[in-house]
Each structure stands twice: as C-alpha cells, then as structure tokens.
PDB file of C-alpha atoms in Angstrom:
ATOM      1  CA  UNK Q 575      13.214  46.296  14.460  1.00  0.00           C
ATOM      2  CA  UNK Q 576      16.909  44.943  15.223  1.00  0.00           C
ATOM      3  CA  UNK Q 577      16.559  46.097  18.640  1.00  0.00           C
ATOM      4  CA  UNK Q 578      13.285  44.297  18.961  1.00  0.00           C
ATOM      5  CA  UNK Q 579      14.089  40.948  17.537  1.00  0.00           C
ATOM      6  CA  UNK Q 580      17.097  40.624  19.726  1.00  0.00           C
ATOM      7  CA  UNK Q 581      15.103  41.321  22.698  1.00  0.00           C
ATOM      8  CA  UNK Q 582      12.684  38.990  21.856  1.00  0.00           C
ATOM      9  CA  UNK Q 583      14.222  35.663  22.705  1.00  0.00           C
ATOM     10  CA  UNK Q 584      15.035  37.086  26.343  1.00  0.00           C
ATOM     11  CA  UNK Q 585      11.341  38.467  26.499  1.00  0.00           C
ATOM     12  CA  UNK Q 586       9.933  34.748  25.148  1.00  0.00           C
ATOM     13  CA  UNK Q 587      12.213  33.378  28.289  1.00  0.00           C
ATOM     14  CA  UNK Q 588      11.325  35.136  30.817  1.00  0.00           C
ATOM     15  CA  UNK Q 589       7.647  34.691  30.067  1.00  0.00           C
ATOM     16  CA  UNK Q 590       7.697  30.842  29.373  1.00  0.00           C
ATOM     17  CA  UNK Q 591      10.257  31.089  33.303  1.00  0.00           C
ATOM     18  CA  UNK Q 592       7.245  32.861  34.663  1.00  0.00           C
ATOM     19  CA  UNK Q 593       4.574  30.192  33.902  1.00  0.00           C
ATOM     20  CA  UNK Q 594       6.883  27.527  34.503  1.00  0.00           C
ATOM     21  CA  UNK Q 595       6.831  28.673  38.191  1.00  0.00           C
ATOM     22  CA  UNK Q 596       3.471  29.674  37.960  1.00  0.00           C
ATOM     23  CA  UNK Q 597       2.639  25.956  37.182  1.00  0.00           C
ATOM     24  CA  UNK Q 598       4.820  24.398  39.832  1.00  0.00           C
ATOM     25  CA  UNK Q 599       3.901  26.568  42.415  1.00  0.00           C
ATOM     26  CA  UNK Q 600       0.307  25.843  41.656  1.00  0.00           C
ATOM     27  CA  UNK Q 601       1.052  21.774  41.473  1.00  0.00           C
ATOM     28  CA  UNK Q 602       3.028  22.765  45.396  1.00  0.00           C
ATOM     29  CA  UNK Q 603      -0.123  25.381  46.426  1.00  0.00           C
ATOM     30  CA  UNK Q 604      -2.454  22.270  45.500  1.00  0.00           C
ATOM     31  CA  UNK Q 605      -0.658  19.666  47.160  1.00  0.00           C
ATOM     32  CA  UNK Q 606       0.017  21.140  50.431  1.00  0.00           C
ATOM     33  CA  UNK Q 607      -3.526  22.210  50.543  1.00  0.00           C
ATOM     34  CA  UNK Q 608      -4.478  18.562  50.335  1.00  0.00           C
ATOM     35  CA  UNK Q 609      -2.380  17.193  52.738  1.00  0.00           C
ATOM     36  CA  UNK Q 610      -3.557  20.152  54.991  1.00  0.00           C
ATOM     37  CA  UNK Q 611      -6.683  18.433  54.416  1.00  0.00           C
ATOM     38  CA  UNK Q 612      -5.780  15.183  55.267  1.00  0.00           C
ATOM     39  CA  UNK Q 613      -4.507  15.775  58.518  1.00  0.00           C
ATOM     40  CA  UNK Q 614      -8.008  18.166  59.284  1.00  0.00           C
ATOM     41  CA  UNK Q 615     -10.053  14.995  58.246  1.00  0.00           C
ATOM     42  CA  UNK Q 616      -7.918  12.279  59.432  1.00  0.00           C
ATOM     43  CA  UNK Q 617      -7.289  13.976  63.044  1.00  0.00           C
ATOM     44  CA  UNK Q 618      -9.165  17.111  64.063  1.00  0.00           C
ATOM     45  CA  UNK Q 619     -12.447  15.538  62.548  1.00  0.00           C
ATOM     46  CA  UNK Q 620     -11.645  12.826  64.597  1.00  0.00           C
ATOM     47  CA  UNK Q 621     -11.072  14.263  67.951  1.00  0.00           C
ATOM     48  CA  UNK Q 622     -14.136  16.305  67.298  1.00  0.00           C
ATOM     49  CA  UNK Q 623     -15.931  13.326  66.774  1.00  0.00           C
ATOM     50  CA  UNK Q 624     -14.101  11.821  69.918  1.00  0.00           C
ATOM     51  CA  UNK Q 625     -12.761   8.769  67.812  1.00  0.00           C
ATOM     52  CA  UNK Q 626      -9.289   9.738  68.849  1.00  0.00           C
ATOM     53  CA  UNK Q 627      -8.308   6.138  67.969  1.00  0.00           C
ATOM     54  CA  UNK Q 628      -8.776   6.520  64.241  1.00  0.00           C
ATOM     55  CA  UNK Q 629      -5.436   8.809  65.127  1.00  0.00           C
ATOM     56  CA  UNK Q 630      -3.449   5.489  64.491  1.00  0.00           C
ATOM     57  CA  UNK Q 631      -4.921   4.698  61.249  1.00  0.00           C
ATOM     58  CA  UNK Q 632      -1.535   6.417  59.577  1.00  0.00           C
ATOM     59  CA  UNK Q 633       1.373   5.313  62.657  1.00  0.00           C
ATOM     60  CA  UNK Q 634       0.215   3.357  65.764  1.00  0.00           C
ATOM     61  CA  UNK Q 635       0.568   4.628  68.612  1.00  0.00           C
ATOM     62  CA  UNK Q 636       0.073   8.188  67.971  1.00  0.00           C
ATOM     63  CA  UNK Q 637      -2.819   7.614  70.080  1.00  0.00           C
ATOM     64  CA  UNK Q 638      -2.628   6.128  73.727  1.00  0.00           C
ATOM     65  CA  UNK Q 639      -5.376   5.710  75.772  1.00  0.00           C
ATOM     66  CA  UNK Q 640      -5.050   6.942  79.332  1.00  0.00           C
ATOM     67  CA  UNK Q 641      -2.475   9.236  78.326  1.00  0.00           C
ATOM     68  CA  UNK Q 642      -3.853  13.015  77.941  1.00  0.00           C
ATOM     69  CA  UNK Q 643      -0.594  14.782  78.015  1.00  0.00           C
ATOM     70  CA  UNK Q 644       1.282  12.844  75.306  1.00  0.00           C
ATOM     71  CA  UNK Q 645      -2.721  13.453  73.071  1.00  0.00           C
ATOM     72  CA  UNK Q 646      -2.288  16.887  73.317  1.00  0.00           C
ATOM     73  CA  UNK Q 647       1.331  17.399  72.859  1.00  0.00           C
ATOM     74  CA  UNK Q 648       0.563  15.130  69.569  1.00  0.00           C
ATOM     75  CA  UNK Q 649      -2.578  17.478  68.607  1.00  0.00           C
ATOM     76  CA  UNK Q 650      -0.711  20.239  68.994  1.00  0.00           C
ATOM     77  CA  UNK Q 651       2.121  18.690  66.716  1.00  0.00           C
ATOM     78  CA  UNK Q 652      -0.794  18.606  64.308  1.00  0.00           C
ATOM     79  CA  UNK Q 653      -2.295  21.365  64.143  1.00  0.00           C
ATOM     80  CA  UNK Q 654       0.939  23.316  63.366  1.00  0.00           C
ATOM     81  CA  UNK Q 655       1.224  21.009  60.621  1.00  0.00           C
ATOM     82  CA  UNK Q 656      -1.806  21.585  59.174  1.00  0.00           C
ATOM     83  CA  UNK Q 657      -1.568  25.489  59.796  1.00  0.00           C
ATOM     84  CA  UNK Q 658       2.176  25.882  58.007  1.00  0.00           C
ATOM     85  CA  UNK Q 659       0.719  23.607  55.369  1.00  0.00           C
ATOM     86  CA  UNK Q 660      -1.578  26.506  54.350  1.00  0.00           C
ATOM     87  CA  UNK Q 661       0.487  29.573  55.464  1.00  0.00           C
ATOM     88  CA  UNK Q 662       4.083  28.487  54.036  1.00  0.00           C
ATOM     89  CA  UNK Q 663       2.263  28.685  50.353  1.00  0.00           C
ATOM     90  CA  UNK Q 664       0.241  32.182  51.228  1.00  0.00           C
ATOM     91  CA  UNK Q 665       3.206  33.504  52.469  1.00  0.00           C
ATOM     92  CA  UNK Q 666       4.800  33.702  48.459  1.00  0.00           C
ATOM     93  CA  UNK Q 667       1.502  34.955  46.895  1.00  0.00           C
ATOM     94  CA  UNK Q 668       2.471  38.176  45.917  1.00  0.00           C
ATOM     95  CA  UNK Q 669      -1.364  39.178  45.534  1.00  0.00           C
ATOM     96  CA  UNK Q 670      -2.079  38.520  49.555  1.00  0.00           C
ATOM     97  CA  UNK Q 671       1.545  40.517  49.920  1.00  0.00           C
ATOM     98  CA  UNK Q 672      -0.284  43.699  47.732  1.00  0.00           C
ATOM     99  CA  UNK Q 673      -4.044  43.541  48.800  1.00  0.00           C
ATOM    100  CA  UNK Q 674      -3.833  41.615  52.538  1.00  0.00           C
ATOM    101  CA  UNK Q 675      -0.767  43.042  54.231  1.00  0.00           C
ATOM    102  CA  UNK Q 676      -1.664  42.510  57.630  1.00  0.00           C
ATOM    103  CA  UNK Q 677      -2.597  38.985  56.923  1.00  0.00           C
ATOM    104  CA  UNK Q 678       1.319  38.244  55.598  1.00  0.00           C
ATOM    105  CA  UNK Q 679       2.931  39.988  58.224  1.00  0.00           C
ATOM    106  CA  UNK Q 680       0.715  38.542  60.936  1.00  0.00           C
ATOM    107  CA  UNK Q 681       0.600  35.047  59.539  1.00  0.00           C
ATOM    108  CA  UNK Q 682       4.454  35.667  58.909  1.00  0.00           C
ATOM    109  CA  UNK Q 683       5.281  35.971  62.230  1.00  0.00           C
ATOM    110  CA  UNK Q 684       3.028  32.809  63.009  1.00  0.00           C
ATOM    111  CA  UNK Q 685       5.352  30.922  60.496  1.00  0.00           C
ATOM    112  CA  UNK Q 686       8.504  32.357  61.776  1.00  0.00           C
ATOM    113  CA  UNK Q 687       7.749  31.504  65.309  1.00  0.00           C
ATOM    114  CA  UNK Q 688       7.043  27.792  64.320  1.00  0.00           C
ATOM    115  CA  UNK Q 689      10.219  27.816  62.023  1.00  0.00           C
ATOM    116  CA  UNK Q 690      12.565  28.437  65.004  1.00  0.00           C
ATOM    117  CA  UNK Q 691      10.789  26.495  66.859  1.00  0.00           C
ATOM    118  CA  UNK Q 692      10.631  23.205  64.709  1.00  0.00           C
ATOM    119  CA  UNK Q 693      14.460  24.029  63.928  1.00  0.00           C
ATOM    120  CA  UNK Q 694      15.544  23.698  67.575  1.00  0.00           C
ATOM    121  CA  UNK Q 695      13.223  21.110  68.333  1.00  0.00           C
ATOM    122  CA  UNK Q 696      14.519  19.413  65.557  1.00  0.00           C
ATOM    123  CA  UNK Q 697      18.282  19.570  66.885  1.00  0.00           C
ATOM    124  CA  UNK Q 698      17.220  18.879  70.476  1.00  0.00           C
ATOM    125  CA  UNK Q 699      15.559  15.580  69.766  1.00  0.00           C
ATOM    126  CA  UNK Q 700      17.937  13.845  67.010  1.00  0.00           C
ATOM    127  CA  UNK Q 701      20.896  14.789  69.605  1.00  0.00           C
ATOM    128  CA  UNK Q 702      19.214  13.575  72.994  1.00  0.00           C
ATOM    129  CA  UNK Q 703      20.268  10.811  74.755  1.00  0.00           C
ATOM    130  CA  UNK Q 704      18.492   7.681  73.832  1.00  0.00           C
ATOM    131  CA  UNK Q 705      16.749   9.145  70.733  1.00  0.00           C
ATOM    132  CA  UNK Q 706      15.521   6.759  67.800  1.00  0.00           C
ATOM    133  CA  UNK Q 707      17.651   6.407  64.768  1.00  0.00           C
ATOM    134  CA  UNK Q 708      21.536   6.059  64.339  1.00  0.00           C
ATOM    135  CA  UNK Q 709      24.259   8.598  63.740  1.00  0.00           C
ATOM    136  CA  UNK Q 710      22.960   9.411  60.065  1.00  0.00           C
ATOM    137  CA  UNK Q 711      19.291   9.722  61.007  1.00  0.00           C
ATOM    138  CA  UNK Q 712      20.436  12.356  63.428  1.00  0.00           C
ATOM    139  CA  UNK Q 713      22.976  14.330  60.518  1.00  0.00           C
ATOM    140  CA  UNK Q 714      19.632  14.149  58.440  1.00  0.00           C
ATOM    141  CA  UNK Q 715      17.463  15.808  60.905  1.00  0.00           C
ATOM    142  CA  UNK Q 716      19.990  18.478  61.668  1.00  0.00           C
ATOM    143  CA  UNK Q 717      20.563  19.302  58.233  1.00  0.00           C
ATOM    144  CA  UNK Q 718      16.787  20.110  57.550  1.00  0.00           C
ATOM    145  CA  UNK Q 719      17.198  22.177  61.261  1.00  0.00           C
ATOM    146  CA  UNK Q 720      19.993  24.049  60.316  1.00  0.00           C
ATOM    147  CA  UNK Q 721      18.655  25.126  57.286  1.00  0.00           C
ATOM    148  CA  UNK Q 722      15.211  26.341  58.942  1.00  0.00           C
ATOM    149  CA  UNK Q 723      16.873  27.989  61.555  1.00  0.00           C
ATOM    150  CA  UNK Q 724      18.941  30.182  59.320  1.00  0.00           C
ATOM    151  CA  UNK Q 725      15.846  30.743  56.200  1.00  0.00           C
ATOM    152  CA  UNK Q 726      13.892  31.851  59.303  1.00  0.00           C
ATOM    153  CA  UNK Q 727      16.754  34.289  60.472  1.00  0.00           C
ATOM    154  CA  UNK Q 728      17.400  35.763  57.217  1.00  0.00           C
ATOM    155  CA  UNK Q 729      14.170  35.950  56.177  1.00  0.00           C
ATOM    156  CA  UNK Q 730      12.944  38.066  59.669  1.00  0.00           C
ATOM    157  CA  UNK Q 731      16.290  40.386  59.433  1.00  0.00           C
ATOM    158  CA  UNK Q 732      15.322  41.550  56.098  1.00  0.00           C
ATOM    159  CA  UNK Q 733      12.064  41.957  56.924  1.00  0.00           C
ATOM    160  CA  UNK Q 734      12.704  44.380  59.900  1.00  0.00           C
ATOM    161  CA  UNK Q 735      15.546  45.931  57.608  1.00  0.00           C
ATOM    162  CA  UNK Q 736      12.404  46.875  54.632  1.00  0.00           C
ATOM    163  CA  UNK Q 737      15.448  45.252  52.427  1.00  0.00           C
ATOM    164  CA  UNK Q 738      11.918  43.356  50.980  1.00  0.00           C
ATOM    165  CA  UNK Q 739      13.669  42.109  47.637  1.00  0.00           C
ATOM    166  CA  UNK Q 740      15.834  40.191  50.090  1.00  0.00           C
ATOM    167  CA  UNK Q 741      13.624  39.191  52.186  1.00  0.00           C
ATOM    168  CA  UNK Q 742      11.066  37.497  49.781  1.00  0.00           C
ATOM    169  CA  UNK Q 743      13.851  35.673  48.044  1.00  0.00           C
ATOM    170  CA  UNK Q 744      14.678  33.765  52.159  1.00  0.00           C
ATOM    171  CA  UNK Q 745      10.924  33.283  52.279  1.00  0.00           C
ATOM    172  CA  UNK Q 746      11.089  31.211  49.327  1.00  0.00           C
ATOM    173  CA  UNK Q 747      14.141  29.575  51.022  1.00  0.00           C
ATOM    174  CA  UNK Q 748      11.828  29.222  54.285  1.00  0.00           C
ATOM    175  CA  UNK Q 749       9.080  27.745  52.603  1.00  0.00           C
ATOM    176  CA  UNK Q 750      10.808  24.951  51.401  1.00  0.00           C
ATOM    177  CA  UNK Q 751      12.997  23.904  54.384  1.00  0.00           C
ATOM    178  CA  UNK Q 752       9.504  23.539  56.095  1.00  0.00           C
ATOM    179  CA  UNK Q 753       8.253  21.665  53.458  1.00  0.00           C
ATOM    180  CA  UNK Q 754      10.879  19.120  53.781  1.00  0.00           C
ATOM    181  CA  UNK Q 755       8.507  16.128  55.330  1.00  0.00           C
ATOM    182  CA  UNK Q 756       5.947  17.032  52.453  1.00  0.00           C
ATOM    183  CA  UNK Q 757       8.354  16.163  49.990  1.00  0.00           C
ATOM    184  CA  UNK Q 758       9.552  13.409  51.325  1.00  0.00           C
ATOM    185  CA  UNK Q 759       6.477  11.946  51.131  1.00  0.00           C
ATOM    186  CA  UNK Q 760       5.385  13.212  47.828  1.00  0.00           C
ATOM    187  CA  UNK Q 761       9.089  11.904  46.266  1.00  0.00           C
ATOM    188  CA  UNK Q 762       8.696   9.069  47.780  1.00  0.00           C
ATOM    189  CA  UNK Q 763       5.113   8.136  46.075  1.00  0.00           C
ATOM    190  CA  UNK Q 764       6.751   9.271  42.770  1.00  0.00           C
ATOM    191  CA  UNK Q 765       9.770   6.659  43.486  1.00  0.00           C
ATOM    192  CA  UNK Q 766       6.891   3.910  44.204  1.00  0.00           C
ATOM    193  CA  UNK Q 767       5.054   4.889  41.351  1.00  0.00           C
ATOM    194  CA  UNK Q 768       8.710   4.871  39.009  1.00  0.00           C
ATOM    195  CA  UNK Q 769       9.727   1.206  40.132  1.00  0.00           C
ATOM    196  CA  UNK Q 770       6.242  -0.231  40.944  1.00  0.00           C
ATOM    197  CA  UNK Q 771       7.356  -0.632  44.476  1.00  0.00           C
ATOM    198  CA  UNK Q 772      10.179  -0.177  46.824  1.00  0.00           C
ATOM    199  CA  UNK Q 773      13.599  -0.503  45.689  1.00  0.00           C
ATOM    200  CA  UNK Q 774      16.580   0.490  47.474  1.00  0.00           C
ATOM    201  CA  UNK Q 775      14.662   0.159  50.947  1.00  0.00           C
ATOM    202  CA  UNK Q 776      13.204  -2.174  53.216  1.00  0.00           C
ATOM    203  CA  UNK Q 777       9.342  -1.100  53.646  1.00  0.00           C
ATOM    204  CA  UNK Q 778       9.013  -3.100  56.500  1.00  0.00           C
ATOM    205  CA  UNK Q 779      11.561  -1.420  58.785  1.00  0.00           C
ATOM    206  CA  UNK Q 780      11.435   1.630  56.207  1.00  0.00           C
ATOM    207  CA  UNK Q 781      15.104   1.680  56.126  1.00  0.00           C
ATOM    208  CA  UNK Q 782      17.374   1.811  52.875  1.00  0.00           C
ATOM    209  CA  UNK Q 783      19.759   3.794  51.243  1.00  0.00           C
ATOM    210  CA  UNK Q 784      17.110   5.124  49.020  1.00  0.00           C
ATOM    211  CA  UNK Q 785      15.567   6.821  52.086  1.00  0.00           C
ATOM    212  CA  UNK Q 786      18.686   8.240  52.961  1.00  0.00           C
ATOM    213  CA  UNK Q 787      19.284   9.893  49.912  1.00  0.00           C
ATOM    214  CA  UNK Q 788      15.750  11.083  49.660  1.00  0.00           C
ATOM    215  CA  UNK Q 789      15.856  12.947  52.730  1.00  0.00           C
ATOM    216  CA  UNK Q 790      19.123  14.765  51.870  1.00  0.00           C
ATOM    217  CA  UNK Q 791      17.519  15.788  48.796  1.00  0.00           C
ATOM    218  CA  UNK Q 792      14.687  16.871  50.032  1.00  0.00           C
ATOM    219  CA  UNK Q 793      16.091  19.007  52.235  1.00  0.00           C
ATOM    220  CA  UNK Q 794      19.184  20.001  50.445  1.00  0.00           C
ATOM    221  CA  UNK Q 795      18.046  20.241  46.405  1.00  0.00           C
ATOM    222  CA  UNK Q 796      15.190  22.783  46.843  1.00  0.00           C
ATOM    223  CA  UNK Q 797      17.684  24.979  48.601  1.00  0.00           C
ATOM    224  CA  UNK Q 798      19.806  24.427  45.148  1.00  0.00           C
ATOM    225  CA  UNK Q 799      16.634  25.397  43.177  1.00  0.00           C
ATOM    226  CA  UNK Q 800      15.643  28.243  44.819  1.00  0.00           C
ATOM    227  CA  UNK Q 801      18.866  29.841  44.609  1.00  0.00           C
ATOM    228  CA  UNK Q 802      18.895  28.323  40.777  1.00  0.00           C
ATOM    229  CA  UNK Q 803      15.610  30.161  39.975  1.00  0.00           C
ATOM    230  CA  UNK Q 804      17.298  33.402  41.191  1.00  0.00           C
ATOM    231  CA  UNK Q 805      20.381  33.006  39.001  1.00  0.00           C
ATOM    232  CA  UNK Q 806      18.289  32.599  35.771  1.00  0.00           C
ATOM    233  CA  UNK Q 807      15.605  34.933  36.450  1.00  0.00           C
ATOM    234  CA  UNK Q 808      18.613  37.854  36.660  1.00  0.00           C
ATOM    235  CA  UNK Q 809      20.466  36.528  34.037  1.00  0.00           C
ATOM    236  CA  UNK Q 810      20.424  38.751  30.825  1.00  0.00           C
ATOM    237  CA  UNK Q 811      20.613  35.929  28.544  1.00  0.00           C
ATOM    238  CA  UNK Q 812      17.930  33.757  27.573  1.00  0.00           C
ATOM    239  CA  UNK Q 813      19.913  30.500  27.618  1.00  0.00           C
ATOM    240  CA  UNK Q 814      19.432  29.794  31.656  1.00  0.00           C
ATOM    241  CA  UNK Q 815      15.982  30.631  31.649  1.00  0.00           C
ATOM    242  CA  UNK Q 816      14.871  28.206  29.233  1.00  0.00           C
ATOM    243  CA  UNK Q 817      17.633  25.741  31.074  1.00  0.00           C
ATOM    244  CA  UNK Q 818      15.505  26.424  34.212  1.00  0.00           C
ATOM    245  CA  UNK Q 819      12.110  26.685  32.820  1.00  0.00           C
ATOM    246  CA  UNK Q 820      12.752  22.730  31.562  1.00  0.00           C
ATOM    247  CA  UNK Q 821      14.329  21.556  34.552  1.00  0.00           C
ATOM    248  CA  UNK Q 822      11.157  23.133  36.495  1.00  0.00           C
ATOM    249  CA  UNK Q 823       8.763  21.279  34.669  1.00  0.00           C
ATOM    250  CA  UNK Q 824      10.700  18.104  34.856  1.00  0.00           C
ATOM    251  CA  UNK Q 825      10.270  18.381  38.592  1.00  0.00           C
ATOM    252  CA  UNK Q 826       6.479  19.814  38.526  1.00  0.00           C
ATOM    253  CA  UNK Q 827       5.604  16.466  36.999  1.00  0.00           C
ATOM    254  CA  UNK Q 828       7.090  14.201  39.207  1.00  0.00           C
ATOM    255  CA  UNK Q 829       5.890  16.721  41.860  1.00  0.00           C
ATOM    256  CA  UNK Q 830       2.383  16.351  40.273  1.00  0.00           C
ATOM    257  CA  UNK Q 831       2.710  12.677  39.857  1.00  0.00           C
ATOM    258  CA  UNK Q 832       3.980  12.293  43.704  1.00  0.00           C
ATOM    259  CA  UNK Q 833       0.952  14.116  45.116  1.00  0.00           C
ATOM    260  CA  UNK Q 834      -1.521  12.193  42.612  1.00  0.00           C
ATOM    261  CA  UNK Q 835      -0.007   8.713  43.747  1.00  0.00           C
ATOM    262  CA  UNK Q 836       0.092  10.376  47.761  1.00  0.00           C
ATOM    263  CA  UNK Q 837      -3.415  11.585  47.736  1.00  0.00           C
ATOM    264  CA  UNK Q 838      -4.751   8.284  45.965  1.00  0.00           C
ATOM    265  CA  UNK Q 839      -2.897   5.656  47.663  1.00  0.00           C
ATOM    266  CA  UNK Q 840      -1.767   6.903  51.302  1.00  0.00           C
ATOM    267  CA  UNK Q 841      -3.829   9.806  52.720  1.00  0.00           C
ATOM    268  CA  UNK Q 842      -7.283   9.240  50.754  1.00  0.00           C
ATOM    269  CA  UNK Q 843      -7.515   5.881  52.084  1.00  0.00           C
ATOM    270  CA  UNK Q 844      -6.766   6.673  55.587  1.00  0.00           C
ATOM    271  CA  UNK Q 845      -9.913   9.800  55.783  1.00  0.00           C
ATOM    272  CA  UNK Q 846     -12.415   7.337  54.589  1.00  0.00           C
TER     273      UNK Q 846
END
C-alpha cells in the first residue's frame, strides 16, 4: 500500500503530461489542417477555376500576368506548403507509425526531402546579393535554416541506424522547425488579439521589434520545448511533469486562441 501511494503522484503526472500533449498536439493537428485548407481554397481552387488573380488576395503580386514561370515556381511553393502542412503532423501519430508503415516512411522521405530543401533555400536567398531585408532579417532566416537542416539530418541518420527512440524524438524537433511560418502567424494573431492591435510594430511596413522577437521565438522556443518535454517525461519525479504539463497548456491556449483569431480574421476572409 506504501509502495502504491508513493507511486501514485508520479503515475497521476505522467497521465495528466500525456493529455496535456495530447491536447496541444490536437489544438497544432487542427490548426495546420486548416491552414492546409486555406491555401487549397485560396490557391489551388483558384487556379483550377483559372482565377489565378484571386492569388493576390493575401500578398500582391504573387500573381503576375504574362509571367508563367514565376506562376509556377509560386504554385509549386504552394503546394509544398500545403502538403508539409498535413504530413509534418502525420508524421508524430504514433497510430499511422503502428498500422500505416509504408505511409510514414514514404511520406517521411517526402518531408525530409522538402526539409533540406527549404533549409538551403532558406540560406541561399537571405545571403544573396540584393535580397530583401537587412542584416537581422537574414540572421532570422538562417536560424530557422540551420535548425531544419540539422532536425532533418538527425532525424534521417537515426532512422537508417533503426536507433527509432532517437529518431522520433528529431522528428518532433523536425516538425516544428518547419512549422516555424505557421507559428508566426498563429503568435502573431494571439499578440493582436492580447493588445487589441499592433504594438511594438509598424503594420504598415510590418516592421518592429515585436516581429523580431517573434520570429526568434518561433523558431528558437519550440526547439526549447521539445527538448523540455523530453526532460520531464524521463524524469522520475513528479515535480517537472506537472511543471511541464502547466506550461503546455499555457501555450495550447494561446496556440488555440492564435489559430481561432487566424482562421476568423486572416485566412477565412480571404477563401470567401
């Protein structure tokens, strides 16, 4: 009975760390399956329907007329997105990992191929001559490169190496670093939503220290939670899981309240 009741408190945390996961992951599933949705609606629907202007609804100039290489280079930028969008949050299930393993390690590779390429695409274009954005911009953009690049690494080495433990812990890692722009976006809502409009930037040239910041954290923190998530989940006492389990939900719902204010006020309006 001892034995039991001293157990229990680390039994009671663990649980309580599982759904808190559970719950964010679904809030992260949910959202990146609606902004998967968004860009379907707002450009494939379009093209399909051969209103390929509607494709600056969102940013102008995305579309130019008389211009078919720069169209497809752009829907092909697209359709990637809207592809990792729904792999990047497959790729963690652990019930397509058991009952569709061919699916995660062909999709896998799919995501892996994209990862090193967005990661040196990434590092090309902030550091090219004559590309937009100052010195910061650029240390930004390679950040969020350098940390693909080296998830995606990790993650395929200990996949070839069956060290699968491993592995699954740089897919989470992966995930994330891809889902840097999705964040942004969804953090950013939550900020607008916090102040009742911007503060700290200029949304007119959509410059600010605010935006700084956000993008290093957006790139940077999940890295720190990830790895955060792993330390309590191992630990043998109960204290850091219920530390983690509250600073998880804390961030599931701004995350929730992000995508809510995202969905209602920037990519619903756009699709309609």
């Amino acid at each position: 009975m001892l034995t039991y009741l001293l157990k229990a408190p680390q039994a009671v945390a663990a649980k309580t760390l599982q759904w808190a996961v559970r719950s964010w992951f679904a809030v992260f599933f949910a959202g990146q399956l609606i902004f998967a949705s968004y860009i379907i609606l707002l450009y494939w629907w379009s093209a399909a329907q051969g209103r390929l202007e509607r494709w600056n609804a969102a940013t102008p100039h995305l579309y130019v007329e008389g211009a078919p290489l720069h169209n497809a280079v752009f829907a092909l930028h697209i359709a990637a997105a809207a592809l990792i969008s729904l792999l990047g949050p497959l790729q963690l299930l652990p019930a397509i990992r058991r009952y569709a393993p061919r699916f995660h390690r062909l999709s896998g590779r799919f995501y892996i191929f994209f990862a090193f390429a967005i990661g040196i695409d990434g590092m090309l274009l902030a550091w090219r001559k004559g590309s937009v954005g100052g010195t910061m911009d650029h240390v930004i953009i390679s950040i969020n490169a350098l940390i693909i690049l080296v998830c995606a690494y990790y993650t395929i080495r200990y996949a070839v190496k069956r060290e699968l433990a491993i592995h699954n812990r740089w897919a989470v890692h992966l995930v994330l670093g891809m889902s840097g722009v999705w964040l942004f976006r969804v953090f950013l809502m939550l900020w607008l939503v916090i102040n009742q409009g911007p503060v700290g930037f200029d949304p007119d040239t959509f410059t600010g220290p605010f935006l700084t910041t956000l993008a290093i954290a957006v790139y940077v923190f999940p890295q720190v939670i990830v790895w955060g998530y792993f330390q309590a989940w191992e630990a043998e006492a109960a204290g850091p899981k219920w530390i983690f389990s509250a600073v998880l939900l804390c961030i599931t719902l701004g995350m929730l309240t992000g995508v809510f204010a995202a969905t209602m006020g920037m990519w619903l309006p756009r699709i309609k």
